[in-house]
Short mmCIF file of C-alpha atoms in Angstrom, two decimals:
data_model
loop_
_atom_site.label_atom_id
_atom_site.label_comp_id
_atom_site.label_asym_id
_atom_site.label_seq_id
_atom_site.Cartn_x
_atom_site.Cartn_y
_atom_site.Cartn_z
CA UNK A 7 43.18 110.26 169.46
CA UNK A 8 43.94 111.61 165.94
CA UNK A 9 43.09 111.51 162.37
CA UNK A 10 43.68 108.28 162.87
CA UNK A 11 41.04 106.80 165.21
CA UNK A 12 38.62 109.38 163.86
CA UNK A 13 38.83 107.84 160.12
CA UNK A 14 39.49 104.43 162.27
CA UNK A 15 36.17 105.15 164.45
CA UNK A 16 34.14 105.99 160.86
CA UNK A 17 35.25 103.12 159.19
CA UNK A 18 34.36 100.93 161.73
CA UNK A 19 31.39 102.11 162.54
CA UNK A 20 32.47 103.76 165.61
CA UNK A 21 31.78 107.20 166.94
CA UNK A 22 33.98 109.89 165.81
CA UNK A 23 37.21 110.43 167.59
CA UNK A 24 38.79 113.04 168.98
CA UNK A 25 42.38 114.24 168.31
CA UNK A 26 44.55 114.58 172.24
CA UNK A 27 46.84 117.58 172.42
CA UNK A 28 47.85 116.84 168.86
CA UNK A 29 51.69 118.28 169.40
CA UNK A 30 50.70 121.71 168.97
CA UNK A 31 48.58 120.87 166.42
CA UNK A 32 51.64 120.05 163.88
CA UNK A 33 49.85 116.96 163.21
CA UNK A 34 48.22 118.82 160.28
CA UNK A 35 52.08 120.01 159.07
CA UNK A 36 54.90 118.13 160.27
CA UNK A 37 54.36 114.74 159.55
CA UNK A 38 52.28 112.41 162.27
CA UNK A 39 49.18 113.28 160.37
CA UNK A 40 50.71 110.29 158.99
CA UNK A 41 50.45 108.23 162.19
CA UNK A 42 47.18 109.87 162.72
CA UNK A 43 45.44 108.82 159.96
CA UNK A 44 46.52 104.92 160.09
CA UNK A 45 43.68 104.29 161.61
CA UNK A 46 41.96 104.56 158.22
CA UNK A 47 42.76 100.60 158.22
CA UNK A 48 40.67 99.70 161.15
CA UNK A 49 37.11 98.07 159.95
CA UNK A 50 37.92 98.76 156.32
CA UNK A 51 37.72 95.28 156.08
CA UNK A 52 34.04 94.94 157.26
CA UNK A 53 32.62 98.02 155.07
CA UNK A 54 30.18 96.81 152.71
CA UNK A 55 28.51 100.41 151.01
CA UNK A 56 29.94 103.66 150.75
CA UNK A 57 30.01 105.79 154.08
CA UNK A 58 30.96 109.49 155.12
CA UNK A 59 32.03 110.93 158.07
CA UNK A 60 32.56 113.79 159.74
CA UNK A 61 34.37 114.80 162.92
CA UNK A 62 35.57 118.06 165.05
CA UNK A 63 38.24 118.67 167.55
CA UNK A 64 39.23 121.15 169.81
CA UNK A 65 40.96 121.43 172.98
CA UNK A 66 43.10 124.13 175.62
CA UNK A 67 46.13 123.76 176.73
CA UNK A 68 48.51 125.78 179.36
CA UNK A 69 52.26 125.65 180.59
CA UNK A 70 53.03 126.76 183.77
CA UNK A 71 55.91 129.17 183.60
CA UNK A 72 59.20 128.30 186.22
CA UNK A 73 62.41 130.68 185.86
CA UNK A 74 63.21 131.12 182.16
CA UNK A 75 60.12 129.64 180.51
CA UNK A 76 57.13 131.81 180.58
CA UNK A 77 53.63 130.98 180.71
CA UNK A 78 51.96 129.80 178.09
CA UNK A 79 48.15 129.23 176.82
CA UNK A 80 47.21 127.62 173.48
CA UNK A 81 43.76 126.87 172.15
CA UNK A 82 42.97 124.57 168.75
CA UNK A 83 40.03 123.36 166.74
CA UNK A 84 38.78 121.68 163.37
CA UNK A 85 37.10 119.72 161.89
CA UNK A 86 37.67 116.79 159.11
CA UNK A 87 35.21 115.03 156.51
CA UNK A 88 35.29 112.10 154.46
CA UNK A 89 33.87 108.93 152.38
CA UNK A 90 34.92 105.28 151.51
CA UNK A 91 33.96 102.64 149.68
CA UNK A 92 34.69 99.14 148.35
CA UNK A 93 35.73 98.86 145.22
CA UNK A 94 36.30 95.52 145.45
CA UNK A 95 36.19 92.57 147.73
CA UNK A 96 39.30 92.83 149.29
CA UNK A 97 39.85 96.17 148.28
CA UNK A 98 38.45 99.66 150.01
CA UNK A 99 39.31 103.13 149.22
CA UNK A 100 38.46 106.65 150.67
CA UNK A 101 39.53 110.63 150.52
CA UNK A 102 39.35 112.86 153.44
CA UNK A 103 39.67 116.76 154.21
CA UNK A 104 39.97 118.92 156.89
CA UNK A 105 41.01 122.51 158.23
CA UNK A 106 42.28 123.36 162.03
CA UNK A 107 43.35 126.16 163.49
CA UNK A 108 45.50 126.79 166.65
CA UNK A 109 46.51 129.70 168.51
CA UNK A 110 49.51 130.00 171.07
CA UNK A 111 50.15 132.96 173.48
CA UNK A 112 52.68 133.18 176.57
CA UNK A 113 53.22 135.76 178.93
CA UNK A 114 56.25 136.83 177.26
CA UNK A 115 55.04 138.78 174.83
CA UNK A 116 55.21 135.89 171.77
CA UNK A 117 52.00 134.68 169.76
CA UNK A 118 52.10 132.40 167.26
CA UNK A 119 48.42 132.03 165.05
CA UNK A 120 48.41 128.95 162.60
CA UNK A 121 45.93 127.57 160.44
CA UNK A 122 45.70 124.51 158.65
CA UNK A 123 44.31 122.50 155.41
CA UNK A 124 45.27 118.93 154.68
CA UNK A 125 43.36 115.99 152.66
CA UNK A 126 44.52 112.55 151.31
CA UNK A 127 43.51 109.50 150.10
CA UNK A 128 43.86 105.75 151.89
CA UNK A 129 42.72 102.59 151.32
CA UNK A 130 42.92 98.89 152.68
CA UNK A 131 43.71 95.82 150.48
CA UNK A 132 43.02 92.32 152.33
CA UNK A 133 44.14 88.77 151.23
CA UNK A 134 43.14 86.17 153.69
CA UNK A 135 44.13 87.41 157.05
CA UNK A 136 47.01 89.98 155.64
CA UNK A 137 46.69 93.51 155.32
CA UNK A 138 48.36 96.68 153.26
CA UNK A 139 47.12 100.22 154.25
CA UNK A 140 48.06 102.74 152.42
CA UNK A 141 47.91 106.30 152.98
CA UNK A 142 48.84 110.12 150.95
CA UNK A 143 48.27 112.64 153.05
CA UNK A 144 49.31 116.64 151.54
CA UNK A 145 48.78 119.60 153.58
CA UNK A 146 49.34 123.52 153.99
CA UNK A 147 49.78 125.35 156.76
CA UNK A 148 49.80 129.70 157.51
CA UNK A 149 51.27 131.06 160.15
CA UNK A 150 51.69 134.86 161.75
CA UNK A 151 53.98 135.82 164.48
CA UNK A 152 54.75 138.32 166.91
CA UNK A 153 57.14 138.31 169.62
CA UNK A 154 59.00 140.32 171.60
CA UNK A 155 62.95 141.15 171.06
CA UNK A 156 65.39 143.19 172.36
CA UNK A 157 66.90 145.74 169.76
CA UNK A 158 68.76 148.44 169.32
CA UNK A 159 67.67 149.21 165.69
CA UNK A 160 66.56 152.80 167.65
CA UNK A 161 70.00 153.99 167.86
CA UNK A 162 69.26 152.26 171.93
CA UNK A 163 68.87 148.57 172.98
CA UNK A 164 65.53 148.28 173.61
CA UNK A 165 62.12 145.78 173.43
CA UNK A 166 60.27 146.10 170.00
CA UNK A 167 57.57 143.47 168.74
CA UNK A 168 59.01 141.51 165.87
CA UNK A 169 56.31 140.23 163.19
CA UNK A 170 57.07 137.49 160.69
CA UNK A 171 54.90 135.38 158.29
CA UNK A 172 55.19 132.07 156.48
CA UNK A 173 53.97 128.96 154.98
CA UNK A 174 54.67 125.66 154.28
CA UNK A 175 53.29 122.59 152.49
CA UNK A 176 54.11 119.00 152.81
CA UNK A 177 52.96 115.50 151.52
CA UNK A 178 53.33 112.45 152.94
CA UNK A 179 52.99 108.97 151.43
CA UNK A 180 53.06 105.72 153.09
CA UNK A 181 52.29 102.17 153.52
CA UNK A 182 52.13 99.54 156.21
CA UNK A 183 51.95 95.80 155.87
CA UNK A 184 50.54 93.77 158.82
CA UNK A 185 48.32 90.38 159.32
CA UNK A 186 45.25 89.86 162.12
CA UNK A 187 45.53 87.01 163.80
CA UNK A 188 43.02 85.31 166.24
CA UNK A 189 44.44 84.26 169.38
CA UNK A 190 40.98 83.23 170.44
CA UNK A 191 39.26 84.52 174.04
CA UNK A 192 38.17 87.48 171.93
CA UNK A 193 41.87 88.40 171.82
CA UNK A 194 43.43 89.62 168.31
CA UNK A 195 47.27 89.96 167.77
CA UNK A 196 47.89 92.70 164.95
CA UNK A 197 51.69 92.40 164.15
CA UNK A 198 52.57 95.32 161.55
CA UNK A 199 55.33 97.46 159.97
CA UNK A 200 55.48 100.05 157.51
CA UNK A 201 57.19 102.86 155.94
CA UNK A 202 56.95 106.80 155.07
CA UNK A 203 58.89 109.49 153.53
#
């Protein structure tokens, strides 16, 4: 689970999801925050008052190291927050915020510490049984790195520790257009597409 079913989970009424592996964490900074947060369109439908939510994540994961690829450990955590409302009948809108961080760390040497900001707006407008989500989602992101490199900047090749640090923002608008429809047996078909830059 991601943004996604966590705003989905709110707005429905559900409990809070929780974001998988999440890539790394470059959910927050490469783009499927995007896909994460579609969820946002699940029960916004059925919200009748404003509601907040809040939700954390935070997980472990570890590579096994085999012949070139070393062994590798990383840990992540965050936490997001948010509100909705209708505005309208038909028409529900919300903001949402969080911050993450992630840390990754292999038995080569390298290390890689991120952390992460990101908030956005969605909202759900509904005509009959037809849907349009829409969703802006902006982030940052700060990383520091150090990893070993061979070098010979010592007048001798060598190992030295190489540090670098950057940032990067992004934003990411989109929309997706899709209709419920009952197939009855307590089954629902949800055909949808959409689109995102």
């Amino acid at each position: 689970m991601g943004v996604s079913n966590v705003l989905g989970n709110a707005l429905s009424g559900g409990g809070a999801g929780l974001p998988g592996s999440l890539s790394g964490l470059m959910f927050l900074g490469a783009g499927s925050a995007d896909d994460r947060a579609r969820g946002a369109a699940a029960g916004l439908s059925g919200i009748a008052a404003p509601a907040a939510w809040v939700a954390g994540f935070a997980g472990h994961a570890e590579l096994d190291g085999s012949g070139l690829v070393s062994q590798s450990d990383q840990d992540f955590g965050g936490g997001l927050i948010g509100a909705h409302t209708r505005l309208e009948p038909g028409v529900t809108a919300g903001v949402f915020a969080g911050i993450a961080t992630n840390r990754y760390v292999a038995d080569s040497g390298d290390q890689i510490d991120t952390d992460f900001a990101l908030g956005g707006l969605y909202g759900r407008l509904l005509v009959s049984n037809i849907f349009v989500d829409v969703l802006a989602t902006g982030g940052w992101s700060e990383s520091d790195s150090e990893r070993l490199v061979v070098s010979n900047q010592s007048g001798s090749p060598g190992l030295e520790r190489a540090h670098a640090e950057f940032e990067s923002a992004y934003f990411l608008p989109s929309m997706r257009v899709g209709m419920t429809i009952g197939l009855g047996g307590g089954l629902t078909l949800i055909p949808a597409a959409g689109v995102r830059y």
